CSV table of C-alpha atoms in Angstrom, one decimal:
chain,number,residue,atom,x,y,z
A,890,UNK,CA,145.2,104.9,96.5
A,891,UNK,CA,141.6,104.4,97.0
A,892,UNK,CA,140.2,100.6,96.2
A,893,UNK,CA,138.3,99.7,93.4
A,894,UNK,CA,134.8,99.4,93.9
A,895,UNK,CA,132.7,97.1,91.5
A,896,UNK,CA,129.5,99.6,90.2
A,897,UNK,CA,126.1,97.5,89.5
A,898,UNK,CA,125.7,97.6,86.3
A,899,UNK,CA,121.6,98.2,85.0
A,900,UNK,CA,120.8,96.8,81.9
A,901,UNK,CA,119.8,99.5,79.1
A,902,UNK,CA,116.6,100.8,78.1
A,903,UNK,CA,115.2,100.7,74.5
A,904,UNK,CA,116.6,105.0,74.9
A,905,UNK,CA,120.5,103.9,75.4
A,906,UNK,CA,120.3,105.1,79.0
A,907,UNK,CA,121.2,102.6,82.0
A,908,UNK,CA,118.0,101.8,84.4
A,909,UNK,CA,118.1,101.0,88.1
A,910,UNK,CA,117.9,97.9,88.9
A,911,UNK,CA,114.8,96.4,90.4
A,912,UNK,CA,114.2,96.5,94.0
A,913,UNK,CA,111.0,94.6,95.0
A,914,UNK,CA,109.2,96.8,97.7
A,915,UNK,CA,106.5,94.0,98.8
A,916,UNK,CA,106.3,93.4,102.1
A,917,UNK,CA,105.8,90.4,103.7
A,918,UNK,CA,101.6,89.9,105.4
A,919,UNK,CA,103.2,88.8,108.6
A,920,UNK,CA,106.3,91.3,108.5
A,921,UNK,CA,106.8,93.3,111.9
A,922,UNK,CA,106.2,96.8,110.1
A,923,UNK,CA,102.5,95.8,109.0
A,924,UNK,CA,102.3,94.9,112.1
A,925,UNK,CA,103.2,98.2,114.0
A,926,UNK,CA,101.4,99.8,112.0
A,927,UNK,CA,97.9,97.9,112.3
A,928,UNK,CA,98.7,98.0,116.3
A,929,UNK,CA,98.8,101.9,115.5
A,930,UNK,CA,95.5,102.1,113.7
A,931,UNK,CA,93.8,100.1,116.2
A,932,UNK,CA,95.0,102.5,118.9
A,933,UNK,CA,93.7,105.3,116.8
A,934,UNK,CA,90.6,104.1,116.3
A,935,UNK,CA,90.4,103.2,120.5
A,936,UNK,CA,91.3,107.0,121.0
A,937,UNK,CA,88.6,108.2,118.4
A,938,UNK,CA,86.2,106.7,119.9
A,939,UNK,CA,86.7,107.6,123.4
A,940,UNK,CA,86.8,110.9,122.1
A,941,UNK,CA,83.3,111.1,120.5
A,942,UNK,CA,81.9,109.6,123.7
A,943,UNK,CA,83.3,112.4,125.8
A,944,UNK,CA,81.8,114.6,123.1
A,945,UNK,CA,78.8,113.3,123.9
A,946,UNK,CA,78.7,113.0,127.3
A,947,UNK,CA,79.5,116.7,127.1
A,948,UNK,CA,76.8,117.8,125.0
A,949,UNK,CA,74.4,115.8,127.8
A,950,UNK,CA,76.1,117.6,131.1
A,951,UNK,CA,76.0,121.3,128.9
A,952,UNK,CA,72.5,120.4,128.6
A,953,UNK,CA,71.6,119.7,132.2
A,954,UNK,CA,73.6,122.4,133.3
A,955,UNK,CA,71.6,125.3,131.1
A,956,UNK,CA,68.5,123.7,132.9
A,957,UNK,CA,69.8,124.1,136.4
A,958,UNK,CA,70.8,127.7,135.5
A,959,UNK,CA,67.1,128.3,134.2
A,960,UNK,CA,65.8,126.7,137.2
A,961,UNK,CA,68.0,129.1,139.7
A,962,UNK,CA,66.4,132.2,137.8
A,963,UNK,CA,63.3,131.3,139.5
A,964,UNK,CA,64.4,132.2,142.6
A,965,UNK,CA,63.0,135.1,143.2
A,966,UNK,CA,61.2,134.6,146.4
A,967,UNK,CA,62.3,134.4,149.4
A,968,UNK,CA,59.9,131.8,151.2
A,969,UNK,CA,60.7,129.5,148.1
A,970,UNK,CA,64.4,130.2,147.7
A,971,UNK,CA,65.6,127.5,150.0
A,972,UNK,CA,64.0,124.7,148.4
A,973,UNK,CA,64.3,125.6,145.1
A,974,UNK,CA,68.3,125.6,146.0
A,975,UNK,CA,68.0,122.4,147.7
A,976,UNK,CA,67.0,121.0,144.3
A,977,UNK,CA,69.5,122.6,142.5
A,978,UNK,CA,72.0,120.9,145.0
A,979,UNK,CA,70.2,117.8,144.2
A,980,UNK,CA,70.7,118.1,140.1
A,981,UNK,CA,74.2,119.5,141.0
A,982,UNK,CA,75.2,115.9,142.5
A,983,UNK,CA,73.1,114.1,139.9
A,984,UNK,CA,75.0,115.6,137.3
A,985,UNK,CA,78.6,115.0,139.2
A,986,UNK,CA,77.8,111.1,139.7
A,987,UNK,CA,76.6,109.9,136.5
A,988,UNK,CA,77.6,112.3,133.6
A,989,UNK,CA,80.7,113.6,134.8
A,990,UNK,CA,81.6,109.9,136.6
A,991,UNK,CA,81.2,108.4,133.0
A,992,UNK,CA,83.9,111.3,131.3
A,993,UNK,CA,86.7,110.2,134.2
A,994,UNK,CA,86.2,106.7,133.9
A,995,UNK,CA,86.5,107.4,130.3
A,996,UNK,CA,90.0,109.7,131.1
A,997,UNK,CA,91.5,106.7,133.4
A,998,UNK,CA,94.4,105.8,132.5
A,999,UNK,CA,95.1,108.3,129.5
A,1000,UNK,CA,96.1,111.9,129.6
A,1001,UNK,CA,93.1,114.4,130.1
A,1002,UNK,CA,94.4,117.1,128.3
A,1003,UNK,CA,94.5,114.8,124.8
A,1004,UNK,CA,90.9,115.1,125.4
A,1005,UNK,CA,90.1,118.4,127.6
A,1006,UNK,CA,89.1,119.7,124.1
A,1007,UNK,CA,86.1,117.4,124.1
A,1008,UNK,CA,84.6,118.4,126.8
A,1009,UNK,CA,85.7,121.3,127.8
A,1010,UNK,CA,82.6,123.4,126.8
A,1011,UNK,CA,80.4,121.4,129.3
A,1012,UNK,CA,83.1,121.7,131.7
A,1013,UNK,CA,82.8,125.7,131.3
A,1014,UNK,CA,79.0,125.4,131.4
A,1015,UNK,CA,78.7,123.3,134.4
A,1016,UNK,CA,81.6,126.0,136.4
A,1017,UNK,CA,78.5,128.3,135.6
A,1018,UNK,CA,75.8,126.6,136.9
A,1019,UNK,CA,78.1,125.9,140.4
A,1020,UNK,CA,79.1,129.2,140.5
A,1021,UNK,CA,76.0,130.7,140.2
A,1022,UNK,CA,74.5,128.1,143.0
A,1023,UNK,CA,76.8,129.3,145.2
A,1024,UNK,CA,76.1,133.0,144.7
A,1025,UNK,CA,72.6,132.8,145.4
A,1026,UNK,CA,73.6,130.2,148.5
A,1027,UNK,CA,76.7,132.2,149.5
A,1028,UNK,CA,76.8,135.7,148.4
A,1029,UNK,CA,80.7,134.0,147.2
A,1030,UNK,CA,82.5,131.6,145.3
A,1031,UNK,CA,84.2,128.9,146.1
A,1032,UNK,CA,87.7,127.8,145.4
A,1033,UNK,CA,88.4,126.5,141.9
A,1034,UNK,CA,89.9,123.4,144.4
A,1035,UNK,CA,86.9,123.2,145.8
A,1036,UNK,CA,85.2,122.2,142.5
A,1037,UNK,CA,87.7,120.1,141.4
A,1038,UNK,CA,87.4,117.5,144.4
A,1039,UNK,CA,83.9,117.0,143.7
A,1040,UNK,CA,84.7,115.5,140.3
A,1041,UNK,CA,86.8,112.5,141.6
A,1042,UNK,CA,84.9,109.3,142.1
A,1043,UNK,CA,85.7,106.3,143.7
A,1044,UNK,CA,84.7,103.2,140.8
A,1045,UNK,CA,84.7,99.8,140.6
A,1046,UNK,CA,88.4,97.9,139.6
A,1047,UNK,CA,86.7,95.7,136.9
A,1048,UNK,CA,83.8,98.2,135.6
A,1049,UNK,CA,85.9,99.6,133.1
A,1050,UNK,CA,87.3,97.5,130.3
A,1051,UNK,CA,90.4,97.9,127.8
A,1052,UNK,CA,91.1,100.5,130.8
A,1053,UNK,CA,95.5,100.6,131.4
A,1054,UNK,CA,96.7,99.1,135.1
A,1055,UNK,CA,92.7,97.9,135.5
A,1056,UNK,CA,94.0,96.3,139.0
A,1057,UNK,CA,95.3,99.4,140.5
A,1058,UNK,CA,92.5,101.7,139.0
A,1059,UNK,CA,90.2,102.6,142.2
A,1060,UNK,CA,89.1,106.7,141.7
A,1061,UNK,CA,88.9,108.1,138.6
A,1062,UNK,CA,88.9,112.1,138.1
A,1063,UNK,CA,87.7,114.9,135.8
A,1064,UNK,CA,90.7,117.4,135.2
A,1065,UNK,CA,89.3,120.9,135.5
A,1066,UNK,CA,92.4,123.2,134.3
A,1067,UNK,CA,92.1,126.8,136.5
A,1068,UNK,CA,91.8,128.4,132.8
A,1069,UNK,CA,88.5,126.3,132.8
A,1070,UNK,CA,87.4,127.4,136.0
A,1071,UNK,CA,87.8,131.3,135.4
A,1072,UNK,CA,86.5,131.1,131.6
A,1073,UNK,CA,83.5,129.4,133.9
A,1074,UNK,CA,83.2,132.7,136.1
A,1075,UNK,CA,83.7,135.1,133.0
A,1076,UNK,CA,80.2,133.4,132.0
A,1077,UNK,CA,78.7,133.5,135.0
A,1078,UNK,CA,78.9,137.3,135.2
A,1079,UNK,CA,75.8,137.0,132.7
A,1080,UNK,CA,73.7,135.1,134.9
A,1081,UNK,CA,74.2,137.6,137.6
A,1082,UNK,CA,73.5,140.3,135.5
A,1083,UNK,CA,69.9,138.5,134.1
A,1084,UNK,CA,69.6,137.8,138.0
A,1085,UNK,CA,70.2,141.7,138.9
A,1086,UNK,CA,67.4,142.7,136.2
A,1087,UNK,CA,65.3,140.2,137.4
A,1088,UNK,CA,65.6,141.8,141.1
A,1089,UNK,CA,64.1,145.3,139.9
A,1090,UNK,CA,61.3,143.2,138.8
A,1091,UNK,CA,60.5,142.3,142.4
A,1092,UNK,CA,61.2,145.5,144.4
A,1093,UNK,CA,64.6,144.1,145.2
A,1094,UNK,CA,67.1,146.7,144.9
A,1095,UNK,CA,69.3,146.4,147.7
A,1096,UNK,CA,69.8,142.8,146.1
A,1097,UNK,CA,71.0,144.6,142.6
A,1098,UNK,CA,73.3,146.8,144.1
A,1099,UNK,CA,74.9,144.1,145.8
A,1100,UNK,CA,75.0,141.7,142.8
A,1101,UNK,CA,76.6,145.1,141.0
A,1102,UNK,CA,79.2,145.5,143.2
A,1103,UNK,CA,80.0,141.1,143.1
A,1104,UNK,CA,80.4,141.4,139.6
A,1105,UNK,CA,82.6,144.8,139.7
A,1106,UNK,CA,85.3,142.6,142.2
A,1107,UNK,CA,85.3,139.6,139.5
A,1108,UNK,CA,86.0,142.6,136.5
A,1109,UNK,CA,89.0,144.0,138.5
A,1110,UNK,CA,90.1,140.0,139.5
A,1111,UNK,CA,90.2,139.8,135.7
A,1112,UNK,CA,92.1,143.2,134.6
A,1113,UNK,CA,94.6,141.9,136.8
A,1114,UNK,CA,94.9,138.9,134.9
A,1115,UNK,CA,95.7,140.8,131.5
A,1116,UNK,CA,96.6,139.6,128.2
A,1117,UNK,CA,98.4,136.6,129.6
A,1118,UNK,CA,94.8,134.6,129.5
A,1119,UNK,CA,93.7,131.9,128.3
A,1120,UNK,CA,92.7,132.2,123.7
A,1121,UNK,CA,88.9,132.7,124.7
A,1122,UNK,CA,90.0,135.1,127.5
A,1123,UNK,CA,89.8,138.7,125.9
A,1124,UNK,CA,86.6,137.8,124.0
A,1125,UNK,CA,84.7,137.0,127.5
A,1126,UNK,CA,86.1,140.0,128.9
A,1127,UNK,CA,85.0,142.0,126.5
A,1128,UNK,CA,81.5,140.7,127.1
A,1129,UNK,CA,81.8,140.5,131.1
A,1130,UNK,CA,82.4,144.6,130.6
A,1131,UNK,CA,79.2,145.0,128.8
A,1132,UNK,CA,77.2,142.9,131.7
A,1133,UNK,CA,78.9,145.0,134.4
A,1134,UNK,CA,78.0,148.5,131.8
A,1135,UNK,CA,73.9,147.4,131.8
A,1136,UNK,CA,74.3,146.1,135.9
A,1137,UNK,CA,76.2,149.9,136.3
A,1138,UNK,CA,73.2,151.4,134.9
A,1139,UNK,CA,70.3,150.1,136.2
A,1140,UNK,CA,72.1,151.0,139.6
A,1141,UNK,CA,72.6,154.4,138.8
A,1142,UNK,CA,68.4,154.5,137.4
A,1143,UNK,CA,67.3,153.0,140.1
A,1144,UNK,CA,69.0,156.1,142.7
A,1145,UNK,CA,69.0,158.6,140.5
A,1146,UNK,CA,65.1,158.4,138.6
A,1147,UNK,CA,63.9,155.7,140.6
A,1148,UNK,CA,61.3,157.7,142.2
A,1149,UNK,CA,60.1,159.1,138.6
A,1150,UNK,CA,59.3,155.5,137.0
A,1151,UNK,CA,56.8,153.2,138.2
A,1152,UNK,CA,57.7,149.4,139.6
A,1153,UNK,CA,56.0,148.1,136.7
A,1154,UNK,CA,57.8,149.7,134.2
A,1155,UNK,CA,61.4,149.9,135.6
A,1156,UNK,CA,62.4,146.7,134.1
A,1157,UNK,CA,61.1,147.9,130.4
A,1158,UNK,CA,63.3,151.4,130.8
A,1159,UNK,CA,66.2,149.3,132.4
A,1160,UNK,CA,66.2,147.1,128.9
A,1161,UNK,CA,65.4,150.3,126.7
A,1162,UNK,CA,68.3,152.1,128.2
A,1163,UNK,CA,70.5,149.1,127.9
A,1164,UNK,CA,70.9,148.7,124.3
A,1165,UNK,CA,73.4,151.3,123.7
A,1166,UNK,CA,76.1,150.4,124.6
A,1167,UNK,CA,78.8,153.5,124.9
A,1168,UNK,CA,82.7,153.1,124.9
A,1169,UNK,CA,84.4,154.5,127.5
A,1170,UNK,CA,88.8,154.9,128.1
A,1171,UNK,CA,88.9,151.9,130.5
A,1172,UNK,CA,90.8,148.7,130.1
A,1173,UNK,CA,89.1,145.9,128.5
């Protein structure tokens, strides 16, 4: 036989009915929930923050970067190549030790992918402007590695405040995720193709068809990759396809009717020629 339980019994309303009774739901000012959950908001707000100044520091190296690539496209001599890519080198490390130094300390002690988002397009932009450097340096790329020790920096154990284990904080680094890195190449095969365009300009061919055939390895590096890509992935394909298309055709004008069009207007039929765009049965 169960035991009797004694019911709390509500008063009734003016209706009949019995009413709950009263629970007071204040909390105290000082109680230990307020206070977990202030602690929270104040961590939020920490975490904001940090964000919008990555945000910004990311606008500032996208920024710089576009102005490096610019400043490579006027390479187009030989006699001034070297220094011109001596200063790039210069802005290159200028860009590394302040901008980039500012988003790691910023990342120390936290977890960079909470925050890859904010600066992951200057991230992208800055692969391009490396890569691209190192093409018209190297004739090849570097390692995605290779980039990726150049953003660690050595900084100063009391420089950074509110930062987690300040004492045994002594390098800081910039996470560049290998998705980053080849969504970087993807744009770079634009550059090469302005740069290839530019060469007919010039009288250098044999520099086009070797930029051509640089950008046709990075397209087959990239079927090979497939669908299993990165979201931005099939987009940039798609558009490194219709660089290698224009690059694949001012090649094949250049043996084919090369002889029939003047230096000075090879460029203008090049460009003519190069808005249609026709779809062929290939892989994207």
């Amino acid at each position: 036989m169960k035991p009797y339980k004694k019911h709390r019994m509500g008063r009734r309303g003016e209706s009949g009915k019995r009413e709950r009774p009263e629970v007071d739901h204040s909390l105290v000012a000082d109680s230990n929930v307020l206070k977990h959950f202030a602690s929270y908001a104040t961590e939020l707000d920490l975490k904001h923050d940090k964000y919008e100044r990555i945000v910004k520091f990311s606008r500032d190296i996208t920024i710089e970067s576009k102005r490096i690539i610019f400043f490579l496209h006027s390479a187009d001599k030989e006699n001034s190549k070297h220094d011109l890519l001596k200063d790039a080198d210069i802005r290159l490390r200028q860009l590394e030790n302040t901008l980039f130094k500012s988003v790691g300390e910023e990342l120390n002690g936290e977890d960079p992918y909470q925050f890859l988002r904010a600066y992951t397009s200057g991230l992208q932009e800055f692969v391009e402007a490396c890569t691209f450097y190192q093409y018209l340096k190297f004739k090849k790329l570097e390692g995605w590695n290779c980039l990726q020790q150049t953003l660690k920096f050595n900084i100063d154990e009391n420089s950074k405040e509110g930062c987690v284990n300040e004492t045994s904080a002594k390098t800081c680094s910039v996470l560049m995720p290998p998705s980053e890195y080849v969504l970087g190449v993807a744009d770079l095969t634009g550059e090469l193709m302005r740069n290839c365009i530019n060469c007919l300009g010039s009288g250098q061919f044999e520099s086009c068809m070797e930029t051509c055939a640089f950008v046709k390895e990075i397209y087959n590096g990239f079927l090979s990759v497939g669908n299993s890509g990165p979201k931005e992935f099939s987009r940039k394909l798609f558009t490194l396809k219709q660089s290698l298309h224009k690059m694949e055709n001012a090649c094949y004008t250049i043996c084919v009717r090369g002889s029939e069009i003047p230096q000075n207007r090879l460029v203008d039929v090049l460009q003519d020629a190069s808005e249609v765009f026709e779809e062929d049965e290939g892989f994207y």
